[in-house]
Amino acid sequence: MIPVRDDLRSLEGYHSPQVDVRVRLNTNESPLAPPAAWRDAFVAELSRVEWHRYPDRAATDLRAAIAGWHGVDPSQVFVANGSNEVLQTLLLTYAGPGRTVATFEPTYQLHAHIARITGATVVEGERATDFTLDPTEMRRVVAEHQPHVTFLCSPNNPTGVVEPPELLEQLLEVAPGLVVVDEAYAQFAEWTALGHVDDQTPVVVVRTFSKTWSMAASRLGYLIGPRWLVAELEKVVLPYHLDAAKQIAGRLALQFVDDMDARVAEIVSERTRLVAAMELLDLEVFPSGANFVLIRPRSMPGRELWQGLLDRDVLVRDCSSWPRLDHCLRVTIGTPAENDAFLDALTEVLP
Ligand code: PMP
C-alpha cells in the first residue's frame, strides 16, 4: 500500500448502504419510471449515434433545451454527470487549498466532503434544533470566516427544510464569495432561487435529473449561473465528460415537462398524506418541501425503529448516528402502495 495525500488520510467515504428489500425508501429517487414515450424516443435516437466519434463537447442541444425551459441563455447553463459532478467542478474551480467553504449543518454531506477532497477548509455553521437556519448564525459564519464558497441547500437534505427567500437575500448581501444554492429537490417546494441568477450576482442554482425527472440511472445534473462562471467551469471539467447518450436522454426529457409536473404533484400529494398519518403517531415529523420526510421517534431509539422497519421489508435512511441528527430517520416518498407498507410497518414497530 502506498500512502494517500496527508490531508485525505482520515477521510471517510460517502456511503448509502443498499439492502435487498421489498420497499426501498432510502435514497430519495423517484418511485415512478419515466414516461414510456421518453424511453422509446431515447432508444430510437441511440441507434443513430455515431459511436466512433466523441460527443458534442459543449452539449449544445441539451444546454439549449435546459436554457429554454428556464428562460435563460445557454451560456448560463453548465451540465455534468449528476449534480454531484456539478458540485465537484464548482469546488475544484472556486475552493481548493488555502480557501474556505461554509456549510450549515446538518446538510447534504457531499458539500463538505467534496470541498475537503479539493483541499479546502470547511467551516460548519449550526442550524437550530428545528433545523431552520438563524440569520444571525449565518452572518456570524460569513463575517468570521469570509468563505470563498457558501452553501445553502433548499429544500435541505436530510431535514427537508425550505429556506425562506429572505435568508438568501441576506446571505447575498454579506457573502464575500460564491453562493451555491443546491436545489436538488426544488420542484417539490414552492420557492426557487433561480430569480436571483444574473451576470452581476455570484450565485448559482444547482439542479438534478435524478429526482423530479425520474432519471437517477442517467446521472445528469446542471447549474444555472453567471456566464463568466460557466466559462470558468468549462476550463476545469474534463473534455467530453458528458457522453452522447446522456445528452440525448436529458434533451428528450425536456419534451415531457407535463409528465414530470404530474409526477411531482403526485409525490407532493403522497407526502401530505404520509405526514398527516405520521403526525398521529408517537413521532416528531419535521416539515418537508422535498420528496422525503425526516422523522424522530419519541419513545424508542431511532436505530431500533430503523431495524424494526427493515425486519418488515422496508428500508429507510438511518441518520440516527449522524452528527446533530440523534434518532432521526429519513423516509423517501414512494408509490401509494409503498407508503402504505411503510405506514403499516411503522404502526407495528412504534410502541
Ligand atoms: N444535492 C443534494 C442535496 C442531494 O440530496 C443529492 C442526491 N442525494 C445530490 C445533490 C446529488 O444528486 P445527483 O448527483 O444524483 O444529481
PDB file of N, CA and C in Angstrom, residues 160-237:
ATOM      1  N   GLY A 160     -35.285  18.442   5.028  1.00  0.00           N
ATOM      2  CA  GLY A 160     -36.492  18.808   4.283  1.00  0.00           C
ATOM      3  C   GLY A 160     -36.847  20.278   4.363  1.00  0.00           C
ATOM      4  N   VAL A 161     -36.120  21.039   5.186  1.00  0.00           N
ATOM      5  CA  VAL A 161     -36.437  22.460   5.393  1.00  0.00           C
ATOM      6  C   VAL A 161     -36.241  23.268   4.103  1.00  0.00           C
ATOM      7  N   VAL A 162     -37.229  24.110   3.783  1.00  0.00           N
ATOM      8  CA  VAL A 162     -37.092  25.050   2.674  1.00  0.00           C
ATOM      9  C   VAL A 162     -36.615  26.370   3.267  1.00  0.00           C
ATOM     10  N   GLU A 163     -35.524  26.897   2.747  1.00  0.00           N
ATOM     11  CA  GLU A 163     -35.018  28.167   3.303  1.00  0.00           C
ATOM     12  C   GLU A 163     -35.950  29.308   2.911  1.00  0.00           C
ATOM     13  N   PRO A 164     -36.196  30.267   3.809  1.00  0.00           N
ATOM     14  CA  PRO A 164     -37.012  31.419   3.414  1.00  0.00           C
ATOM     15  C   PRO A 164     -36.237  32.287   2.416  1.00  0.00           C
ATOM     16  N   PRO A 165     -36.911  32.867   1.411  1.00  0.00           N
ATOM     17  CA  PRO A 165     -36.212  33.671   0.398  1.00  0.00           C
ATOM     18  C   PRO A 165     -35.362  34.781   1.013  1.00  0.00           C
ATOM     19  N   GLU A 166     -35.833  35.358   2.140  1.00  0.00           N
ATOM     20  CA  GLU A 166     -35.074  36.466   2.765  1.00  0.00           C
ATOM     21  C   GLU A 166     -33.702  36.011   3.203  1.00  0.00           C
ATOM     22  N   LEU A 167     -33.572  34.749   3.563  1.00  0.00           N
ATOM     23  CA  LEU A 167     -32.276  34.253   4.042  1.00  0.00           C
ATOM     24  C   LEU A 167     -31.232  34.342   2.914  1.00  0.00           C
ATOM     25  N   LEU A 168     -31.631  33.955   1.720  1.00  0.00           N
ATOM     26  CA  LEU A 168     -30.700  34.043   0.595  1.00  0.00           C
ATOM     27  C   LEU A 168     -30.373  35.510   0.313  1.00  0.00           C
ATOM     28  N   GLU A 169     -31.398  36.368   0.368  1.00  0.00           N
ATOM     29  CA  GLU A 169     -31.139  37.796   0.117  1.00  0.00           C
ATOM     30  C   GLU A 169     -30.131  38.339   1.123  1.00  0.00           C
ATOM     31  N   GLN A 170     -30.308  37.958   2.386  1.00  0.00           N
ATOM     32  CA  GLN A 170     -29.370  38.421   3.421  1.00  0.00           C
ATOM     33  C   GLN A 170     -27.979  37.849   3.194  1.00  0.00           C
ATOM     34  N   LEU A 171     -27.916  36.592   2.789  1.00  0.00           N
ATOM     35  CA  LEU A 171     -26.614  35.968   2.537  1.00  0.00           C
ATOM     36  C   LEU A 171     -25.906  36.671   1.390  1.00  0.00           C
ATOM     37  N   LEU A 172     -26.665  36.979   0.339  1.00  0.00           N
ATOM     38  CA  LEU A 172     -26.046  37.637  -0.822  1.00  0.00           C
ATOM     39  C   LEU A 172     -25.506  39.022  -0.465  1.00  0.00           C
ATOM     40  N   GLU A 173     -26.120  39.654   0.544  1.00  0.00           N
ATOM     41  CA  GLU A 173     -25.625  40.982   0.971  1.00  0.00           C
ATOM     42  C   GLU A 173     -24.263  40.889   1.637  1.00  0.00           C
ATOM     43  N   VAL A 174     -24.018  39.775   2.341  1.00  0.00           N
ATOM     44  CA  VAL A 174     -22.794  39.705   3.156  1.00  0.00           C
ATOM     45  C   VAL A 174     -21.721  38.752   2.617  1.00  0.00           C
ATOM     46  N   ALA A 175     -22.116  37.776   1.773  1.00  0.00           N
ATOM     47  CA  ALA A 175     -21.142  36.756   1.354  1.00  0.00           C
ATOM     48  C   ALA A 175     -20.054  37.379   0.473  1.00  0.00           C
ATOM     49  N   PRO A 176     -18.776  37.147   0.823  1.00  0.00           N
ATOM     50  CA  PRO A 176     -17.713  37.737   0.018  1.00  0.00           C
ATOM     51  C   PRO A 176     -17.397  36.909  -1.235  1.00  0.00           C
ATOM     52  N   GLY A 177     -17.866  35.663  -1.273  1.00  0.00           N
ATOM     53  CA  GLY A 177     -17.508  34.784  -2.394  1.00  0.00           C
ATOM     54  C   GLY A 177     -18.733  34.256  -3.106  1.00  0.00           C
ATOM     55  N   LEU A 178     -18.611  33.027  -3.584  1.00  0.00           N
ATOM     56  CA  LEU A 178     -19.683  32.403  -4.354  1.00  0.00           C
ATOM     57  C   LEU A 178     -20.738  31.786  -3.415  1.00  0.00           C
ATOM     58  N   VAL A 179     -21.997  31.967  -3.759  1.00  0.00           N
ATOM     59  CA  VAL A 179     -23.084  31.310  -3.022  1.00  0.00           C
ATOM     60  C   VAL A 179     -23.665  30.215  -3.918  1.00  0.00           C
ATOM     61  N   VAL A 180     -23.667  28.994  -3.401  1.00  0.00           N
ATOM     62  CA  VAL A 180     -24.202  27.854  -4.153  1.00  0.00           C
ATOM     63  C   VAL A 180     -25.518  27.441  -3.518  1.00  0.00           C
ATOM     64  N   VAL A 181     -26.602  27.522  -4.280  1.00  0.00           N
ATOM     65  CA  VAL A 181     -27.888  27.042  -3.771  1.00  0.00           C
ATOM     66  C   VAL A 181     -28.153  25.678  -4.414  1.00  0.00           C
ATOM     67  N   ASP A 182     -28.094  24.640  -3.614  1.00  0.00           N
ATOM     68  CA  ASP A 182     -28.329  23.284  -4.101  1.00  0.00           C
ATOM     69  C   ASP A 182     -29.836  23.043  -4.071  1.00  0.00           C
ATOM     70  N   GLU A 183     -30.424  22.975  -5.258  1.00  0.00           N
ATOM     71  CA  GLU A 183     -31.879  22.800  -5.379  1.00  0.00           C
ATOM     72  C   GLU A 183     -32.224  21.436  -5.965  1.00  0.00           C
ATOM     73  N   ALA A 184     -31.560  20.396  -5.467  1.00  0.00           N
ATOM     74  CA  ALA A 184     -31.839  19.049  -5.976  1.00  0.00           C
ATOM     75  C   ALA A 184     -33.334  18.717  -5.852  1.00  0.00           C
ATOM     76  N   TYR A 185     -34.005  19.322  -4.854  1.00  0.00           N
ATOM     77  CA  TYR A 185     -35.410  18.966  -4.579  1.00  0.00           C
ATOM     78  C   TYR A 185     -36.374  20.139  -4.805  1.00  0.00           C
ATOM     79  N   ALA A 186     -35.899  21.178  -5.494  1.00  0.00           N
ATOM     80  CA  ALA A 186     -36.674  22.427  -5.523  1.00  0.00           C
ATOM     81  C   ALA A 186     -38.064  22.276  -6.116  1.00  0.00           C
ATOM     82  N   GLN A 187     -38.233  21.369  -7.082  1.00  0.00           N
ATOM     83  CA  GLN A 187     -39.557  21.295  -7.722  1.00  0.00           C
ATOM     84  C   GLN A 187     -40.629  20.729  -6.801  1.00  0.00           C
ATOM     85  N   PHE A 188     -40.200  20.150  -5.680  1.00  0.00           N
ATOM     86  CA  PHE A 188     -41.189  19.654  -4.701  1.00  0.00           C
ATOM     87  C   PHE A 188     -41.604  20.774  -3.738  1.00  0.00           C
ATOM     88  N   ALA A 189     -40.972  21.944  -3.854  1.00  0.00           N
ATOM     89  CA  ALA A 189     -41.245  23.046  -2.926  1.00  0.00           C
ATOM     90  C   ALA A 189     -41.849  24.225  -3.688  1.00  0.00           C
ATOM     91  N   GLU A 190     -42.157  25.279  -2.961  1.00  0.00           N
ATOM     92  CA  GLU A 190     -42.830  26.424  -3.569  1.00  0.00           C
ATOM     93  C   GLU A 190     -41.836  27.453  -4.079  1.00  0.00           C
ATOM     94  N   TRP A 191     -40.617  27.414  -3.548  1.00  0.00           N
ATOM     95  CA  TRP A 191     -39.698  28.524  -3.801  1.00  0.00           C
ATOM     96  C   TRP A 191     -38.429  28.064  -4.504  1.00  0.00           C
ATOM     97  N   THR A 192     -37.933  28.894  -5.423  1.00  0.00           N
ATOM     98  CA  THR A 192     -36.639  28.627  -6.053  1.00  0.00           C
ATOM     99  C   THR A 192     -35.808  29.911  -6.050  1.00  0.00           C
ATOM    100  N   ALA A 193     -34.494  29.724  -6.030  1.00  0.00           N
ATOM    101  CA  ALA A 193     -33.570  30.869  -6.043  1.00  0.00           C
ATOM    102  C   ALA A 193     -33.245  31.317  -7.464  1.00  0.00           C
ATOM    103  N   LEU A 194     -33.862  30.668  -8.461  1.00  0.00           N
ATOM    104  CA  LEU A 194     -33.477  30.948  -9.848  1.00  0.00           C
ATOM    105  C   LEU A 194     -33.605  32.427 -10.216  1.00  0.00           C
ATOM    106  N   GLY A 195     -34.584  33.117  -9.616  1.00  0.00           N
ATOM    107  CA  GLY A 195     -34.795  34.535  -9.914  1.00  0.00           C
ATOM    108  C   GLY A 195     -33.608  35.411  -9.541  1.00  0.00           C
ATOM    109  N   HIS A 196     -32.703  34.895  -8.726  1.00  0.00           N
ATOM    110  CA  HIS A 196     -31.550  35.697  -8.296  1.00  0.00           C
ATOM    111  C   HIS A 196     -30.351  35.577  -9.230  1.00  0.00           C
ATOM    112  N   VAL A 197     -30.441  34.655 -10.189  1.00  0.00           N
ATOM    113  CA  VAL A 197     -29.268  34.423 -11.049  1.00  0.00           C
ATOM    114  C   VAL A 197     -29.177  35.490 -12.134  1.00  0.00           C
ATOM    115  N   ASP A 198     -28.045  36.155 -12.193  1.00  0.00           N
ATOM    116  CA  ASP A 198     -27.734  37.048 -13.319  1.00  0.00           C
ATOM    117  C   ASP A 198     -26.218  37.219 -13.382  1.00  0.00           C
ATOM    118  N   ASP A 199     -25.729  37.958 -14.346  1.00  0.00           N
ATOM    119  CA  ASP A 199     -24.272  38.067 -14.525  1.00  0.00           C
ATOM    120  C   ASP A 199     -23.605  38.927 -13.453  1.00  0.00           C
ATOM    121  N   GLN A 200     -24.402  39.673 -12.683  1.00  0.00           N
ATOM    122  CA  GLN A 200     -23.818  40.555 -11.665  1.00  0.00           C
ATOM    123  C   GLN A 200     -23.729  39.882 -10.297  1.00  0.00           C
ATOM    124  N   THR A 201     -24.465  38.789 -10.102  1.00  0.00           N
ATOM    125  CA  THR A 201     -24.572  38.210  -8.761  1.00  0.00           C
ATOM    126  C   THR A 201     -23.803  36.888  -8.698  1.00  0.00           C
ATOM    127  N   PRO A 202     -22.895  36.720  -7.705  1.00  0.00           N
ATOM    128  CA  PRO A 202     -22.140  35.477  -7.617  1.00  0.00           C
ATOM    129  C   PRO A 202     -22.949  34.363  -6.949  1.00  0.00           C
ATOM    130  N   VAL A 203     -24.031  33.975  -7.625  1.00  0.00           N
ATOM    131  CA  VAL A 203     -24.859  32.887  -7.099  1.00  0.00           C
ATOM    132  C   VAL A 203     -25.136  31.891  -8.217  1.00  0.00           C
ATOM    133  N   VAL A 204     -25.124  30.599  -7.863  1.00  0.00           N
ATOM    134  CA  VAL A 204     -25.517  29.568  -8.826  1.00  0.00           C
ATOM    135  C   VAL A 204     -26.599  28.696  -8.201  1.00  0.00           C
ATOM    136  N   VAL A 205     -27.463  28.160  -9.055  1.00  0.00           N
ATOM    137  CA  VAL A 205     -28.509  27.242  -8.607  1.00  0.00           C
ATOM    138  C   VAL A 205     -28.238  25.885  -9.251  1.00  0.00           C
ATOM    139  N   VAL A 206     -28.112  24.861  -8.410  1.00  0.00           N
ATOM    140  CA  VAL A 206     -27.745  23.527  -8.893  1.00  0.00           C
ATOM    141  C   VAL A 206     -28.986  22.630  -8.891  1.00  0.00           C
ATOM    142  N   ARG A 207     -29.210  21.956  -9.991  1.00  0.00           N
ATOM    143  CA  ARG A 207     -30.386  21.082 -10.150  1.00  0.00           C
ATOM    144  C   ARG A 207     -29.959  19.684 -10.620  1.00  0.00           C
ATOM    145  N   THR A 208     -30.874  18.741 -10.539  1.00  0.00           N
ATOM    146  CA  THR A 208     -30.561  17.371 -10.960  1.00  0.00           C
ATOM    147  C   THR A 208     -31.732  16.752 -11.717  1.00  0.00           C
ATOM    148  N   PHE A 209     -31.420  15.798 -12.569  1.00  0.00           N
ATOM    149  CA  PHE A 209     -32.450  14.986 -13.220  1.00  0.00           C
ATOM    150  C   PHE A 209     -32.772  13.733 -12.396  1.00  0.00           C
ATOM    151  N   SER A 210     -32.078  13.548 -11.268  1.00  0.00           N
ATOM    152  CA  SER A 210     -32.210  12.283 -10.534  1.00  0.00           C
ATOM    153  C   SER A 210     -33.533  12.138  -9.789  1.00  0.00           C
ATOM    154  N   LYS A 211     -34.153  13.238  -9.396  1.00  0.00           N
ATOM    155  CA  LYS A 211     -35.326  13.131  -8.505  1.00  0.00           C
ATOM    156  C   LYS A 211     -36.616  13.397  -9.271  1.00  0.00           C
ATOM    157  N   THR A 212     -36.865  14.684  -9.589  1.00  0.00           N
ATOM    158  CA  THR A 212     -38.129  15.028 -10.239  1.00  0.00           C
ATOM    159  C   THR A 212     -38.245  14.402 -11.621  1.00  0.00           C
ATOM    160  N   TRP A 213     -37.121  14.216 -12.311  1.00  0.00           N
ATOM    161  CA  TRP A 213     -37.184  13.729 -13.686  1.00  0.00           C
ATOM    162  C   TRP A 213     -37.173  12.213 -13.771  1.00  0.00           C
ATOM    163  N   SER A 214     -37.169  11.510 -12.649  1.00  0.00           N
ATOM    164  CA  SER A 214     -37.186  10.035 -12.652  1.00  0.00           C
ATOM    165  C   SER A 214     -36.017   9.457 -13.443  1.00  0.00           C
ATOM    166  N   MET A 215     -34.853  10.095 -13.375  1.00  0.00           N
ATOM    167  CA  MET A 215     -33.740   9.668 -14.229  1.00  0.00           C
ATOM    168  C   MET A 215     -32.447   9.466 -13.446  1.00  0.00           C
ATOM    169  N   ALA A 216     -32.560   8.920 -12.237  1.00  0.00           N
ATOM    170  CA  ALA A 216     -31.355   8.756 -11.416  1.00  0.00           C
ATOM    171  C   ALA A 216     -30.312   7.872 -12.102  1.00  0.00           C
ATOM    172  N   ALA A 217     -30.771   6.910 -12.901  1.00  0.00           N
ATOM    173  CA  ALA A 217     -29.818   5.992 -13.558  1.00  0.00           C
ATOM    174  C   ALA A 217     -28.954   6.709 -14.575  1.00  0.00           C
ATOM    175  N   SER A 218     -29.415   7.851 -15.043  1.00  0.00           N
ATOM    176  CA  SER A 218     -28.704   8.532 -16.128  1.00  0.00           C
ATOM    177  C   SER A 218     -27.552   9.413 -15.643  1.00  0.00           C
ATOM    178  N   ARG A 219     -27.550   9.814 -14.368  1.00  0.00           N
ATOM    179  CA  ARG A 219     -26.514  10.678 -13.802  1.00  0.00           C
ATOM    180  C   ARG A 219     -26.389  11.975 -14.598  1.00  0.00           C
ATOM    181  N   LEU A 220     -27.339  12.848 -14.411  1.00  0.00           N
ATOM    182  CA  LEU A 220     -27.317  14.129 -15.126  1.00  0.00           C
ATOM    183  C   LEU A 220     -27.751  15.253 -14.185  1.00  0.00           C
ATOM    184  N   GLY A 221     -26.927  16.286 -14.132  1.00  0.00           N
ATOM    185  CA  GLY A 221     -27.262  17.456 -13.325  1.00  0.00           C
ATOM    186  C   GLY A 221     -26.761  18.707 -14.020  1.00  0.00           C
ATOM    187  N   TYR A 222     -27.143  19.870 -13.501  1.00  0.00           N
ATOM    188  CA  TYR A 222     -26.722  21.110 -14.157  1.00  0.00           C
ATOM    189  C   TYR A 222     -26.780  22.262 -13.180  1.00  0.00           C
ATOM    190  N   LEU A 223     -26.206  23.380 -13.584  1.00  0.00           N
ATOM    191  CA  LEU A 223     -26.420  24.608 -12.812  1.00  0.00           C
ATOM    192  C   LEU A 223     -26.784  25.735 -13.744  1.00  0.00           C
ATOM    193  N   ILE A 224     -27.492  26.717 -13.167  1.00  0.00           N
ATOM    194  CA  ILE A 224     -27.757  27.977 -13.847  1.00  0.00           C
ATOM    195  C   ILE A 224     -26.959  29.022 -13.075  1.00  0.00           C
ATOM    196  N   GLY A 225     -26.145  29.783 -13.785  1.00  0.00           N
ATOM    197  CA  GLY A 225     -25.302  30.769 -13.105  1.00  0.00           C
ATOM    198  C   GLY A 225     -24.854  31.856 -14.062  1.00  0.00           C
ATOM    199  N   PRO A 226     -23.997  32.752 -13.571  1.00  0.00           N
ATOM    200  CA  PRO A 226     -23.486  33.810 -14.444  1.00  0.00           C
ATOM    201  C   PRO A 226     -22.637  33.233 -15.581  1.00  0.00           C
ATOM    202  N   ARG A 227     -22.655  33.919 -16.732  1.00  0.00           N
ATOM    203  CA  ARG A 227     -21.891  33.427 -17.899  1.00  0.00           C
ATOM    204  C   ARG A 227     -20.412  33.270 -17.591  1.00  0.00           C
ATOM    205  N   TRP A 228     -19.842  34.271 -16.885  1.00  0.00           N
ATOM    206  CA  TRP A 228     -18.397  34.227 -16.615  1.00  0.00           C
ATOM    207  C   TRP A 228     -18.034  33.006 -15.766  1.00  0.00           C
ATOM    208  N   LEU A 229     -18.938  32.614 -14.896  1.00  0.00           N
ATOM    209  CA  LEU A 229     -18.671  31.448 -14.042  1.00  0.00           C
ATOM    210  C   LEU A 229     -18.745  30.154 -14.861  1.00  0.00           C
ATOM    211  N   VAL A 230     -19.757  30.060 -15.709  1.00  0.00           N
ATOM    212  CA  VAL A 230     -19.885  28.853 -16.540  1.00  0.00           C
ATOM    213  C   VAL A 230     -18.633  28.697 -17.411  1.00  0.00           C
ATOM    214  N   ALA A 231     -18.122  29.811 -17.925  1.00  0.00           N
ATOM    215  CA  ALA A 231     -16.918  29.764 -18.774  1.00  0.00           C
ATOM    216  C   ALA A 231     -15.724  29.232 -17.974  1.00  0.00           C
ATOM    217  N   GLU A 232     -15.622  29.601 -16.702  1.00  0.00           N
ATOM    218  CA  GLU A 232     -14.518  29.098 -15.871  1.00  0.00           C
ATOM    219  C   GLU A 232     -14.669  27.594 -15.610  1.00  0.00           C
ATOM    220  N   LEU A 233     -15.898  27.157 -15.353  1.00  0.00           N
ATOM    221  CA  LEU A 233     -16.128  25.729 -15.087  1.00  0.00           C
ATOM    222  C   LEU A 233     -15.758  24.890 -16.307  1.00  0.00           C
ATOM    223  N   GLU A 234     -16.049  25.413 -17.485  1.00  0.00           N
ATOM    224  CA  GLU A 234     -15.745  24.677 -18.720  1.00  0.00           C
ATOM    225  C   GLU A 234     -14.242  24.426 -18.862  1.00  0.00           C
ATOM    226  N   LYS A 235     -13.431  25.308 -18.279  1.00  0.00           N
ATOM    227  CA  LYS A 235     -11.972  25.111 -18.359  1.00  0.00           C
ATOM    228  C   LYS A 235     -11.523  23.984 -17.431  1.00  0.00           C
ATOM    229  N   VAL A 236     -12.259  23.791 -16.340  1.00  0.00           N
ATOM    230  CA  VAL A 236     -11.825  22.850 -15.301  1.00  0.00           C
ATOM    231  C   VAL A 236     -12.342  21.427 -15.556  1.00  0.00           C
ATOM    232  N   VAL A 237     -13.576  21.321 -16.039  1.00  0.00           N
ATOM    233  CA  VAL A 237     -14.161  19.986 -16.212  1.00  0.00           C
ATOM    234  C   VAL A 237     -13.418  19.235 -17.322  1.00  0.00           C
TER     235      VAL A 237
END
